Coordinates of N, CA and C in Angstrom, one line a residue:
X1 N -12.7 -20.4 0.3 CA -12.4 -19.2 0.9 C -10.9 -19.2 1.3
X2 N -10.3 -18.6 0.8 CA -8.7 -18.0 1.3 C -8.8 -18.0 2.8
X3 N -7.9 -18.9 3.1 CA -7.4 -19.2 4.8 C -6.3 -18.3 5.4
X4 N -5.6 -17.9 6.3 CA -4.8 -17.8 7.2 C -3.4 -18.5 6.6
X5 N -3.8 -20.2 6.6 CA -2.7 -21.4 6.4 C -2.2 -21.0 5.1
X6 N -3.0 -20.4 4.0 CA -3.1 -20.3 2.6 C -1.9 -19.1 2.1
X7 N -2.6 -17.9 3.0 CA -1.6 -16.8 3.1 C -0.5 -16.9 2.9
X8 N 0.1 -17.6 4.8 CA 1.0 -17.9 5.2 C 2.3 -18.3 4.1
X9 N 2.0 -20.0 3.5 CA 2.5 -20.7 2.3 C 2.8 -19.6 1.6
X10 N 1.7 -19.0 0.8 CA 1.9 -18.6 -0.8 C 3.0 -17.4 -0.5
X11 N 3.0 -16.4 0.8 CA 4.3 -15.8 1.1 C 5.5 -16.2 1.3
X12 N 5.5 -17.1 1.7 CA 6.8 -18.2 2.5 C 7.1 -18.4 1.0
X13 N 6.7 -19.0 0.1 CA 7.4 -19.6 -1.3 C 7.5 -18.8 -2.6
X14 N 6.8 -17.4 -2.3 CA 7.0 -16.5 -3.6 C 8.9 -15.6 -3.2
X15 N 10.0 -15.3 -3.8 CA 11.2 -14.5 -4.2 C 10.6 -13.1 -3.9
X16 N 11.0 -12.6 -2.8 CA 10.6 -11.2 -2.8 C 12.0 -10.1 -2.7
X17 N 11.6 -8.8 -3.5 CA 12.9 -8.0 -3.5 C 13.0 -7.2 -3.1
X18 N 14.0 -7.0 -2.2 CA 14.6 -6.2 -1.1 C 15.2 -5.2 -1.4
X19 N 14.8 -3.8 -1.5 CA 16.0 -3.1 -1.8 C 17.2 -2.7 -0.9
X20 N 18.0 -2.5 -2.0 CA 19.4 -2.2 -1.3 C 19.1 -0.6 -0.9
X21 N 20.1 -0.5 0.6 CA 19.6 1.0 0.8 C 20.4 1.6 -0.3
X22 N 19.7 2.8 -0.3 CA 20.0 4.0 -1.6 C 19.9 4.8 -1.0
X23 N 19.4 6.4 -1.9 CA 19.3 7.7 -1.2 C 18.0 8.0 -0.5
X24 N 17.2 6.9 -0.8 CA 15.9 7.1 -0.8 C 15.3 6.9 0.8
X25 N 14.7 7.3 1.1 CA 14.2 7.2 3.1 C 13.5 6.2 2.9
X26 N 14.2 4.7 3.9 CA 13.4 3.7 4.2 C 12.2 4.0 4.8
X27 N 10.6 3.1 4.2 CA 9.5 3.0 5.0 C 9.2 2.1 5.4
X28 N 8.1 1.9 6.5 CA 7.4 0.3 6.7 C 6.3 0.8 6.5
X29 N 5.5 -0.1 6.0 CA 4.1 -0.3 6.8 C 3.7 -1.6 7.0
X30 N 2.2 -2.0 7.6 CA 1.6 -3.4 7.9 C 0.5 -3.2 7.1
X31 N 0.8 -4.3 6.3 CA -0.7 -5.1 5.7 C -1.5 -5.7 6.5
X32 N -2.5 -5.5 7.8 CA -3.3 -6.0 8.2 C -4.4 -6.8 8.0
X33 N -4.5 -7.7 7.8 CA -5.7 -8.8 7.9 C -6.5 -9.4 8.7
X34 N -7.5 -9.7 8.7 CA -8.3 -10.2 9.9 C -9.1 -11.2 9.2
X35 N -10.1 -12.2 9.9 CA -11.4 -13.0 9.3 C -12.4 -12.1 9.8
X36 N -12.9 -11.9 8.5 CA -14.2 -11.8 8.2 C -15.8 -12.6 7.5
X37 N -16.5 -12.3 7.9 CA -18.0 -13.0 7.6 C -17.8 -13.2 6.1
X38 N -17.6 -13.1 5.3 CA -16.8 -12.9 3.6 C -15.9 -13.5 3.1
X39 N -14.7 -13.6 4.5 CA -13.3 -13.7 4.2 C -12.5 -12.9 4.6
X40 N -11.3 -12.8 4.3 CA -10.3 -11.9 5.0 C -10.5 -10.3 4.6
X41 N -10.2 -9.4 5.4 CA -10.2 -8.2 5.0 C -9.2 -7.4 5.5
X42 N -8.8 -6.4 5.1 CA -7.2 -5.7 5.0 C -7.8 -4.5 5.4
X43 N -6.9 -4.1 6.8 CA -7.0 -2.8 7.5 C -6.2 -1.3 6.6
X44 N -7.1 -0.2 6.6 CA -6.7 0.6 5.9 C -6.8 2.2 6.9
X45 N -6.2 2.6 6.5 CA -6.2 4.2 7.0 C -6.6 5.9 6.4
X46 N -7.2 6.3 6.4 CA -7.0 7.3 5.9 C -6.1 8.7 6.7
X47 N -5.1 9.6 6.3 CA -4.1 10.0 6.7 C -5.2 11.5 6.4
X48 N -5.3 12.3 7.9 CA -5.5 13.7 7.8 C -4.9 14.6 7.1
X49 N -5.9 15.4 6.8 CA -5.6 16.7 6.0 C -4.7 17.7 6.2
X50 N -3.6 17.8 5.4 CA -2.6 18.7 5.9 C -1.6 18.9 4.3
X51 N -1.7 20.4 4.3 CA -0.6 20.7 3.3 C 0.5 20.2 2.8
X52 N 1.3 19.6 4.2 CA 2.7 19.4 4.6 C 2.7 18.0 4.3
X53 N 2.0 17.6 3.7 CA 2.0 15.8 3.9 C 1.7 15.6 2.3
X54 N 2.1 15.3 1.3 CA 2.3 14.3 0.1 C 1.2 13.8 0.2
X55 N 0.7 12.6 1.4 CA -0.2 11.5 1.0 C -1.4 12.4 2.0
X56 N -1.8 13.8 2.4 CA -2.7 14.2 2.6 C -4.0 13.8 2.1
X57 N -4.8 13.6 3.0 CA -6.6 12.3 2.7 C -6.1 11.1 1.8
X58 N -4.9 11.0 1.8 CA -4.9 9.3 0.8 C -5.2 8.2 1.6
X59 N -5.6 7.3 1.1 CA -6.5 5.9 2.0 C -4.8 5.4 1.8
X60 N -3.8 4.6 3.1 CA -3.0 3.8 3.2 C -2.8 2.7 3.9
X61 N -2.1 2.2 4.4 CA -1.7 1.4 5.4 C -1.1 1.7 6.4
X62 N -1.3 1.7 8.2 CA -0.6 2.3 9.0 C 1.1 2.5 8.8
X63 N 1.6 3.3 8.7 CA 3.2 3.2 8.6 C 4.0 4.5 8.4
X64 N 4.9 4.6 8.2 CA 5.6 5.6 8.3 C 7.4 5.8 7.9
X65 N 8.5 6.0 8.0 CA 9.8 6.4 8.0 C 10.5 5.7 9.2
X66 N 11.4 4.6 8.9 CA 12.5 4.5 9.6 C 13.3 5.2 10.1
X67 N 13.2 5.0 12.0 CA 14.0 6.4 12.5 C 15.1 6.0 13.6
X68 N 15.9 6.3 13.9 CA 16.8 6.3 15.0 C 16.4 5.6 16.1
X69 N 16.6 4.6 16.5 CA 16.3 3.7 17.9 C 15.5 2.6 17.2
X70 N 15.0 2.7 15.9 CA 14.0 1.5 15.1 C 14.9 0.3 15.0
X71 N 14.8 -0.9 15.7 CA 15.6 -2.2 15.5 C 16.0 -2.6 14.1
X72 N 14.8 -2.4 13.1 CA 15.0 -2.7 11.6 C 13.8 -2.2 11.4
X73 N 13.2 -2.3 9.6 CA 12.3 -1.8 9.4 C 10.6 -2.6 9.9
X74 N 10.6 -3.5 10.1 CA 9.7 -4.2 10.7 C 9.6 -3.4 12.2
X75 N 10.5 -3.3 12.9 CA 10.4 -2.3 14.6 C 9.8 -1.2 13.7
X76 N 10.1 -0.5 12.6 CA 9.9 1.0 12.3 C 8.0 0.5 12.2
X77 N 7.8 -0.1 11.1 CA 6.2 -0.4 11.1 C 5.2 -1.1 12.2
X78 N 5.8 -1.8 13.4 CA 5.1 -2.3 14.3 C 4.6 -1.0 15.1
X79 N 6.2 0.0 15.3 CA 5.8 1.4 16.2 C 5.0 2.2 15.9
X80 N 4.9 2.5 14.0 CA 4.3 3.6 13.4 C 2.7 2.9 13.8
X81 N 2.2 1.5 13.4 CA 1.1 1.4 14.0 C 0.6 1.1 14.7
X82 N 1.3 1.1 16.0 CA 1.0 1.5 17.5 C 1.0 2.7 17.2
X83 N 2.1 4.0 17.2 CA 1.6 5.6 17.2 C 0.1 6.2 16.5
X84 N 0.5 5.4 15.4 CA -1.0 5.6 14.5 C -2.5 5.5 14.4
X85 N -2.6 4.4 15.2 CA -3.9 3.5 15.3 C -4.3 2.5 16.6
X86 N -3.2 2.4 17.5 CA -3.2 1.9 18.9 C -3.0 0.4 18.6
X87 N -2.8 -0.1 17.5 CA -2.8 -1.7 17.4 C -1.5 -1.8 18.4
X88 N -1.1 -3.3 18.8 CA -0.2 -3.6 19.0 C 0.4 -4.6 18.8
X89 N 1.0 -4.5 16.6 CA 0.8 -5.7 16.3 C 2.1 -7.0 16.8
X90 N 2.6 -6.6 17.8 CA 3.7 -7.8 18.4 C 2.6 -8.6 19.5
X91 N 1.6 -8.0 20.0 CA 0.9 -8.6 21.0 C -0.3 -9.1 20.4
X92 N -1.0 -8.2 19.3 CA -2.3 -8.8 19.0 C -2.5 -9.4 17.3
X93 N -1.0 -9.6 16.9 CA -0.9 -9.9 15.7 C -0.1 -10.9 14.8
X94 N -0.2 -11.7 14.2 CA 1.0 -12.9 14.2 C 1.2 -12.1 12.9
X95 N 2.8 -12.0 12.9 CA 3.8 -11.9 11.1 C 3.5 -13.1 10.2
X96 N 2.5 -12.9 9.0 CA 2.7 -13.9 7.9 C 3.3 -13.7 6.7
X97 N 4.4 -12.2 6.9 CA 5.7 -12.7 5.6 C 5.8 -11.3 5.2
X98 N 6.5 -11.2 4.6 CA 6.7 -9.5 3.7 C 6.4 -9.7 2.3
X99 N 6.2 -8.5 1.7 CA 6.0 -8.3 0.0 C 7.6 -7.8 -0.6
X100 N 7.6 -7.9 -1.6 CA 8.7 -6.6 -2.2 C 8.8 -5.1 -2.1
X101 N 9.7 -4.7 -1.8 CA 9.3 -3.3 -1.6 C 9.8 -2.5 -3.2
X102 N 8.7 -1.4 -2.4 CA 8.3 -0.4 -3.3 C 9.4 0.5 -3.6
X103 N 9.2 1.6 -5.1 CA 10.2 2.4 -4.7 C 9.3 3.5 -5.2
X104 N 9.3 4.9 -4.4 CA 8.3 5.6 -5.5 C 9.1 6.4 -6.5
X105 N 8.4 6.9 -7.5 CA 9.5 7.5 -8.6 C 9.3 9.1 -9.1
X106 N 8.3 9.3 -8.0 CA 7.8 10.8 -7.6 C 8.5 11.2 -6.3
X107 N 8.8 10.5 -5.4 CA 8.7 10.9 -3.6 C 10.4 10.3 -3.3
X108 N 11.3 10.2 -3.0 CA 12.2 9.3 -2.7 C 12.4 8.2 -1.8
X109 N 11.2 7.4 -1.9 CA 11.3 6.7 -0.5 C 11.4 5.4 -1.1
X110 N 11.7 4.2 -0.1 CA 11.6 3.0 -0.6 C 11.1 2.3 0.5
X111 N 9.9 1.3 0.0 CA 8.6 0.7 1.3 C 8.9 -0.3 1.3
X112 N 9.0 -0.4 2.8 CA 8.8 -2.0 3.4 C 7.7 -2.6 3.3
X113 N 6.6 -3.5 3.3 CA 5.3 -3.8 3.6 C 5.3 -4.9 4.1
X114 N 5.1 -4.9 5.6 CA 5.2 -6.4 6.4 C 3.5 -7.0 6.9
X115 N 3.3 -8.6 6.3 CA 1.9 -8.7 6.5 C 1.7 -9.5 7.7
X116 N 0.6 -8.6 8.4 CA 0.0 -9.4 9.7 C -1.7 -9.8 9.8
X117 N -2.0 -11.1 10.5 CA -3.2 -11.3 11.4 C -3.6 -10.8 12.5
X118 N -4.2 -10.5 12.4 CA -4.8 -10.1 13.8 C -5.4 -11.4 14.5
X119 N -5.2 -11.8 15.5 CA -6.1 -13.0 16.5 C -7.1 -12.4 17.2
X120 N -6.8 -11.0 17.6 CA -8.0 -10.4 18.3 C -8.5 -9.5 17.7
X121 N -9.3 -8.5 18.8 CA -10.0 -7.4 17.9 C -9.3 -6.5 19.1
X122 N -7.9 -5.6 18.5 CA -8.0 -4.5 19.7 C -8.2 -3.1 19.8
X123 N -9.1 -2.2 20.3 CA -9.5 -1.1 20.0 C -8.7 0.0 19.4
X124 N -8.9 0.7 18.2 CA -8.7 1.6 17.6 C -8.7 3.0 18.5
X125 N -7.2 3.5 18.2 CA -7.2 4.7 18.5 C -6.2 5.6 17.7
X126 N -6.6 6.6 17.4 CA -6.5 7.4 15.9 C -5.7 8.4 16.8
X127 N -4.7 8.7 15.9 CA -3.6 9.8 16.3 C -3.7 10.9 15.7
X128 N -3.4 12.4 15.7 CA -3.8 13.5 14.8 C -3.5 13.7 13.3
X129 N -2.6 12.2 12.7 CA -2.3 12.4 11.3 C -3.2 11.3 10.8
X130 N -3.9 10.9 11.5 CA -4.9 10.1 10.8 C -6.4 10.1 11.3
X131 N -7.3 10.5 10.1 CA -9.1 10.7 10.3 C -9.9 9.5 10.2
X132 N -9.3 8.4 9.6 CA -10.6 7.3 9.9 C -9.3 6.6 10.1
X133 N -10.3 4.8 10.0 CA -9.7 3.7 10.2 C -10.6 2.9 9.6
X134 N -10.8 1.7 8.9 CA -11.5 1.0 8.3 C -11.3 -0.2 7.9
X135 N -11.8 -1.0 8.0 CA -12.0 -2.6 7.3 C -12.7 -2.7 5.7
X136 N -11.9 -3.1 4.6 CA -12.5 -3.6 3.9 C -12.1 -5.0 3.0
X137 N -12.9 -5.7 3.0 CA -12.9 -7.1 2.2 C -12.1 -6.9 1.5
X138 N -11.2 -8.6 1.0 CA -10.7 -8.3 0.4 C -11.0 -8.8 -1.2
X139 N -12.1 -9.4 -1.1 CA -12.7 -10.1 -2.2 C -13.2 -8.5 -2.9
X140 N -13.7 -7.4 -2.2 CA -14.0 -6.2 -2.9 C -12.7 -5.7 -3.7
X141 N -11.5 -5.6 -3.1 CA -10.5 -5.3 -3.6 C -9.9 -6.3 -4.6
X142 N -10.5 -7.3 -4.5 CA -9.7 -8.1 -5.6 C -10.9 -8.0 -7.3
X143 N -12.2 -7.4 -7.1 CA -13.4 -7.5 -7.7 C -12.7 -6.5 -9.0
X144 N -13.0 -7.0 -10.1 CA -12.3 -5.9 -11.5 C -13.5 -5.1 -11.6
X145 N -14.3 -5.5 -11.3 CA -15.6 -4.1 -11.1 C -15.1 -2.7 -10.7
X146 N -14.1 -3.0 -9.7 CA -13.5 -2.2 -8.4 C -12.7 -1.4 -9.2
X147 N -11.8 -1.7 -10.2 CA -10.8 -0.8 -10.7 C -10.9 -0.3 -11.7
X148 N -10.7 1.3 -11.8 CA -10.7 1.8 -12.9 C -9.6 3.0 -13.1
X149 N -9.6 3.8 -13.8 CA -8.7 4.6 -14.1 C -9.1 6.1 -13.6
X150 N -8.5 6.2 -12.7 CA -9.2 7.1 -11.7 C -8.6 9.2 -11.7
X151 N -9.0 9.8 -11.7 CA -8.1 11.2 -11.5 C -8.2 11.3 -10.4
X152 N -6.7 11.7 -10.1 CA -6.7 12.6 -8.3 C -5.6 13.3 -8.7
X153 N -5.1 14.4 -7.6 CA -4.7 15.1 -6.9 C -3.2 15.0 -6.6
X154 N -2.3 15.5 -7.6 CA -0.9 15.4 -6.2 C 0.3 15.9 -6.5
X155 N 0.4 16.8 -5.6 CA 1.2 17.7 -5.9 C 1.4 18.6 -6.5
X156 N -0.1 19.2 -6.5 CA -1.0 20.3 -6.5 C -1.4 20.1 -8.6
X157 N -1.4 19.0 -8.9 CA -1.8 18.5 -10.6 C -2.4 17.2 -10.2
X158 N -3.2 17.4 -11.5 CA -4.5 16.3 -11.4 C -3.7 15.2 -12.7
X159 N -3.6 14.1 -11.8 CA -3.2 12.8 -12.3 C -4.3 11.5 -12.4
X160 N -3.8 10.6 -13.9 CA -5.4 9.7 -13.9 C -4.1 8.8 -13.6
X161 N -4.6 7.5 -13.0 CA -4.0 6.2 -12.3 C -4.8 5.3 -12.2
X162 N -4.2 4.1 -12.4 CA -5.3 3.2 -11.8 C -5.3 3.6 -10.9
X163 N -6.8 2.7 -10.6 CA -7.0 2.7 -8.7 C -7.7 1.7 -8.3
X164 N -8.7 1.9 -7.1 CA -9.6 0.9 -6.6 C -10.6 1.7 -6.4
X165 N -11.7 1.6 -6.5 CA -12.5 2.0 -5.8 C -13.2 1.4 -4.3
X166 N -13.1 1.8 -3.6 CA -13.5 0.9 -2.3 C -15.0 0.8 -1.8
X167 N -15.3 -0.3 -1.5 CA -16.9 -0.2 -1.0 C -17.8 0.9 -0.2
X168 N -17.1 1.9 0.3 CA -17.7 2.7 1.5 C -17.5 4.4 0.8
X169 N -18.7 4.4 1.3 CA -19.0 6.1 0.5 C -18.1 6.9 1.3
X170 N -17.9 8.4 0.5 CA -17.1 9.3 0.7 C -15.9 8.9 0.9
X171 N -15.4 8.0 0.4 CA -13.8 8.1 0.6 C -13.3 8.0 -0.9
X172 N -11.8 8.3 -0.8 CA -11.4 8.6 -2.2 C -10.9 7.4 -2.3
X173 N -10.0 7.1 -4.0 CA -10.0 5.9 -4.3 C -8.3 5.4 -3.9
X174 N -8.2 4.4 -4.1 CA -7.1 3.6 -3.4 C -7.0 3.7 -4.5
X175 N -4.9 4.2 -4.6 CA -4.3 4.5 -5.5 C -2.7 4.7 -5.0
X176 N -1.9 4.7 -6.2 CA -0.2 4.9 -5.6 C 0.6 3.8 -5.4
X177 N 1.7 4.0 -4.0 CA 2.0 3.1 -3.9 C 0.9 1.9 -2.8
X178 N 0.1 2.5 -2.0 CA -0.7 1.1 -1.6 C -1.3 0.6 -3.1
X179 N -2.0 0.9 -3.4 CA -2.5 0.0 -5.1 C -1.4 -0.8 -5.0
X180 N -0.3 -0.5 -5.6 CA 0.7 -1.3 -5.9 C 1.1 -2.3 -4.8
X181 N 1.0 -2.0 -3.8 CA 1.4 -3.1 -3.0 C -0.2 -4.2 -2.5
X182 N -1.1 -3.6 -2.3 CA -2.6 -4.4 -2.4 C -2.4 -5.7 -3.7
X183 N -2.3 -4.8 -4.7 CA -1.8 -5.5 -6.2 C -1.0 -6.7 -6.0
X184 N 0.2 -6.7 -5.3 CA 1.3 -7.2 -5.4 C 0.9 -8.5 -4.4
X185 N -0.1 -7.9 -3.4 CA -0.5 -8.6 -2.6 C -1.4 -10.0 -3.2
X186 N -2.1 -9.5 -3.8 CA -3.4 -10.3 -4.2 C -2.8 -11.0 -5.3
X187 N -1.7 -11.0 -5.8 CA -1.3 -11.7 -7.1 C -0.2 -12.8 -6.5
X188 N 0.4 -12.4 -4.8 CA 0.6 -13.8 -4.6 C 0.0 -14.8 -4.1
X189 N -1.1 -14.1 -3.6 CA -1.9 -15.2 -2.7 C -3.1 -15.7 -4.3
X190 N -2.8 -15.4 -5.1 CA -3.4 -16.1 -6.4 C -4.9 -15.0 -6.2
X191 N -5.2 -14.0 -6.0 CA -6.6 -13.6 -6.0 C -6.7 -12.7 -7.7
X192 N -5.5 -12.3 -8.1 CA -5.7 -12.0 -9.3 C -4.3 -12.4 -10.1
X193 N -4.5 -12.5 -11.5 CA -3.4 -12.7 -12.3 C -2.6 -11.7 -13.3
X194 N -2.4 -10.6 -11.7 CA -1.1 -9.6 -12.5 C -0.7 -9.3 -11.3
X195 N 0.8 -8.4 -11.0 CA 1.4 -7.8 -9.9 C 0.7 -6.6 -9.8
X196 N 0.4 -5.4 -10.8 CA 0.7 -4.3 -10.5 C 0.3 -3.6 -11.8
X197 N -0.5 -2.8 -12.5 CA -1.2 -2.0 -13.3 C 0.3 -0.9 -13.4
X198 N 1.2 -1.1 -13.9 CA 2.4 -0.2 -13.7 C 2.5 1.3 -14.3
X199 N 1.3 1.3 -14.5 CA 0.7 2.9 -14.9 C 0.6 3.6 -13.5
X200 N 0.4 2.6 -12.6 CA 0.4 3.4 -11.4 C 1.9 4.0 -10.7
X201 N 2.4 4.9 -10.5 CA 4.0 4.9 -10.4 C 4.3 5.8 -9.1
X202 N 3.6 6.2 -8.8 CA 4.1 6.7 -7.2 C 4.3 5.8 -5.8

């Protein structure tokens, strides 16, 4: 079973790449992790319904846009999931490393993705741009059962992508730039042997 210690390492020793700022609007988010009866499992979000919003009902990672008074982009993703979800990951969560960031090639943004533990369990509280909050394994997400080539929605045209499908009914499929970073995720910690299905491009 994939440890904590195991994470930690395989982050600490893989080259990750940093974009240079560009035009594009810095993001963070947190890759959340926890121990689970399974193994580890990775905290996800789904973002409320709203015209005005790009990733409207998309399953993500707590986070958001680097803003004025944010120390760096790490401060920008610790705040957004405090605003977002009530974590408090400087208090209830240890930093075990960052991924490369994203750039999307639809949206102009370029993503941070900083990964944390949780040591505790601390109550969930959902802000008006976000409808659920959920746990899922991450041995599900790593399962090739799980992925297929999926159609959705965006930007008012129906697009096929890889994706994930996730264990829990009614929700849509994990796709985009989280795919790609989940992806990116599980190929350093060795759970699969690819970065990133690059058909996926947002």
């Amino acid at each position: 079973m994939l440890t904590v210690e195991q994470i930690r390492h395989r982050l600490a020793t893989v080259k990750i790449d940093v974009q240079v700022t560009d035009h594009r609007s810095p993001t963070a988010v947190a890759l959340i992790l926890r121990a689970g009866p399974g193994g580890p499992e990775v905290f996800f979000i789904q973002r409320a319904a709203d015209e005005r919003d790009p990733w409207s009902g998309n399953i993500g990672f707590p986070g958001g846009r680097f803003q004025e008074g944010d120390k760096d982009l790490r401060g920008a993703a610790v705040r957004e999931t405090m605003e977002e979800v009530g974590i408090d990951l400087e208090s209830a969560a240890e930093p075990l490393g960052r991924l490369s960031d994203i750039v999307g090639a639809h949206l102009p943004v370029r993503v941070a993705c900083f990964v944390y533990h949780l040591h505790e369990a601390p109550g969930i509280a959902l802000n008006p741009e976000v409808s659920d909050a959920f746990w899922v394994p991450l041995a599900a997400l790593a399962d090739p059962g799980n992925h297929e080539q999926a159609e959705v929605r965006f930007d008012g045209k129906t697009l096929v992508t890889p994706a994930i499908r996730l264990p829990l009914r009614d929700k849509p499929v994990l796709w985009g730039i989280t795919y790609r970073l989940i992806c990116q995720f599980m190929a350093i910690v060795r759970l699969r042997s690819f970065i990133c299905d690059e058909g996926s491009k947002l």
